[in-house]
Amino acid sequence: MTDAKQKKKLLYITDQEEYAQHGAIGPLFNGYLKDHCDVYIVYFTKYKNSFQIKGTDYVVPQQYEKKVCQYLGLKGIDISSFDFVFVRNQLDILAHVLKLREKFGYKVGFRVSAPKSERVFAIGKAEHRTTIFDKIGILYKRYRKKSLRSKCDLFMPKSKDVEETFYGGSNVVSFPLPSGLDPSRVTPFKTSHRSERHFLYVGRLDTLRHFEKILEAFSKVDSSNWHLSVSTHNYEFAKKIMDRYTNIDKKVSILKADNLNDLMYQINDADVGIALFPDISLFNTSIPAKIMDYSTCAIPSLMSENSKNRILFNDENALFCEYEVDAMAAKFEEIITMTEDELAKIGHAGQDRLLQHKRNYKIMAKELYEVLESL
């Protein structure tokens, strides 16, 4: 641990609202990285008009986000005291931070959690509703992202593949920050001794994911010895899809997790976590965050058969399947016949693999700090 008197200061400007429990913000930036440097995190709020300081968190009214550094200065925060200023996702905020870099003398880091504009554009294309203006818009956003990224001191994509596919080459120091495990939250596989095999799907549902293929696969399963829970904030979308699969509606539950503890409870109650996606660059250039959620509770992940997943996992610590209806149906049948001991063995092996690898937020925090020291 770095001596507190020598700790450098980092300001992390998120695109999240106060109390959001999202990705690496909590465990990495607001957790393990604080062992090495003093981290202050900016959240934005739509619901308050006043500035608030809560320990090392700053809560800023959303209308000031594009001038956040100037706003913080007016509130008595000495921006020049920070050695590093990180921005998460927002290009307008990044442009603002870069503009003030020379004045305040900090290094600038740009963190991208996912290529959101690419996802929105891809959904539009899948739904046949993109216009020439959408195409011009995405080209401009791609140009702007690359231009602003090239001016940063550090770039933190979700993976190297994401960087190469969506951001192109650059001389900027790159430190990929993929989804990981928080070692303080990991638990063993919870044995239930029930007769039904419980599957769980966590996450967003949209046109690109073709979730109906998973439901179609379950409808082809001969065994009735299964149950599927779907935990998503796209609740109405999920219900709309389920209306087309009335033959299995009694076997499927639509859930929602309002916080991380609720999500961990739902995962602990499952036997297998589903992390299957269509084979497109938005999904096959990084390992899905939901695999980290499942592995936190040592339940095995059923993941897409692709080269990205195979880099980290193998048949001893994960389950694999092509995103095809018949292939998924056959895999579901196979999993239903597996014992809890067999599933627990795979789940614990997957958890151990991630903890020993760089997918451990404690390890990632130490390595990120070493990169910061080298800038």
Coordinates of C-alpha atoms in Angstrom, one line a residue, residues 27 32 179-189 291-299 312-313 317 346-365 367:
P27 CA -15.2 -2.2 -6.5
Y32 CA -9.4 -1.2 -4.3
S179 CA -15.4 -6.5 -16.2
G180 CA -14.0 -8.4 -13.3
L181 CA -14.7 -10.0 -9.9
D182 CA -14.7 -8.3 -6.6
P183 CA -12.9 -10.9 -4.3
S184 CA -14.7 -9.5 -1.3
R185 CA -18.1 -10.6 -2.7
V186 CA -17.4 -14.1 -4.0
T187 CA -19.4 -17.0 -2.5
P188 CA -19.4 -20.7 -3.1
F189 CA -21.9 -22.6 -5.2
I291 CA -20.2 -13.9 -16.7
M292 CA -18.5 -12.0 -13.8
D293 CA -21.8 -11.8 -12.0
Y294 CA -22.5 -15.5 -12.3
S295 CA -18.9 -16.4 -11.3
T296 CA -19.1 -14.2 -8.2
C297 CA -21.6 -16.8 -6.9
A298 CA -19.6 -19.7 -8.5
I299 CA -22.4 -20.8 -10.8
L312 CA -10.0 -17.2 -20.8
F313 CA -12.2 -20.2 -20.4
N317 CA -14.4 -24.1 -16.1
I346 CA -17.4 -26.1 -13.2
G347 CA -18.6 -23.0 -11.4
H348 CA -15.8 -23.0 -8.8
A349 CA -13.2 -23.6 -11.5
G350 CA -14.5 -20.6 -13.4
Q351 CA -14.5 -18.5 -10.3
D352 CA -10.9 -19.5 -9.5
R353 CA -9.8 -18.8 -13.1
L354 CA -11.1 -15.3 -12.9
L355 CA -9.7 -14.6 -9.4
Q356 CA -6.2 -15.8 -10.4
H357 CA -6.3 -13.9 -13.7
K358 CA -6.4 -10.2 -14.3
R359 CA -10.2 -10.3 -13.9
N360 CA -9.8 -9.6 -10.2
Y361 CA -10.5 -6.0 -9.3
K362 CA -7.9 -6.0 -6.6
I363 CA -5.2 -7.0 -9.1
M364 CA -6.6 -4.7 -11.7
A365 CA -6.4 -1.7 -9.3
E367 CA -1.8 -2.7 -12.2

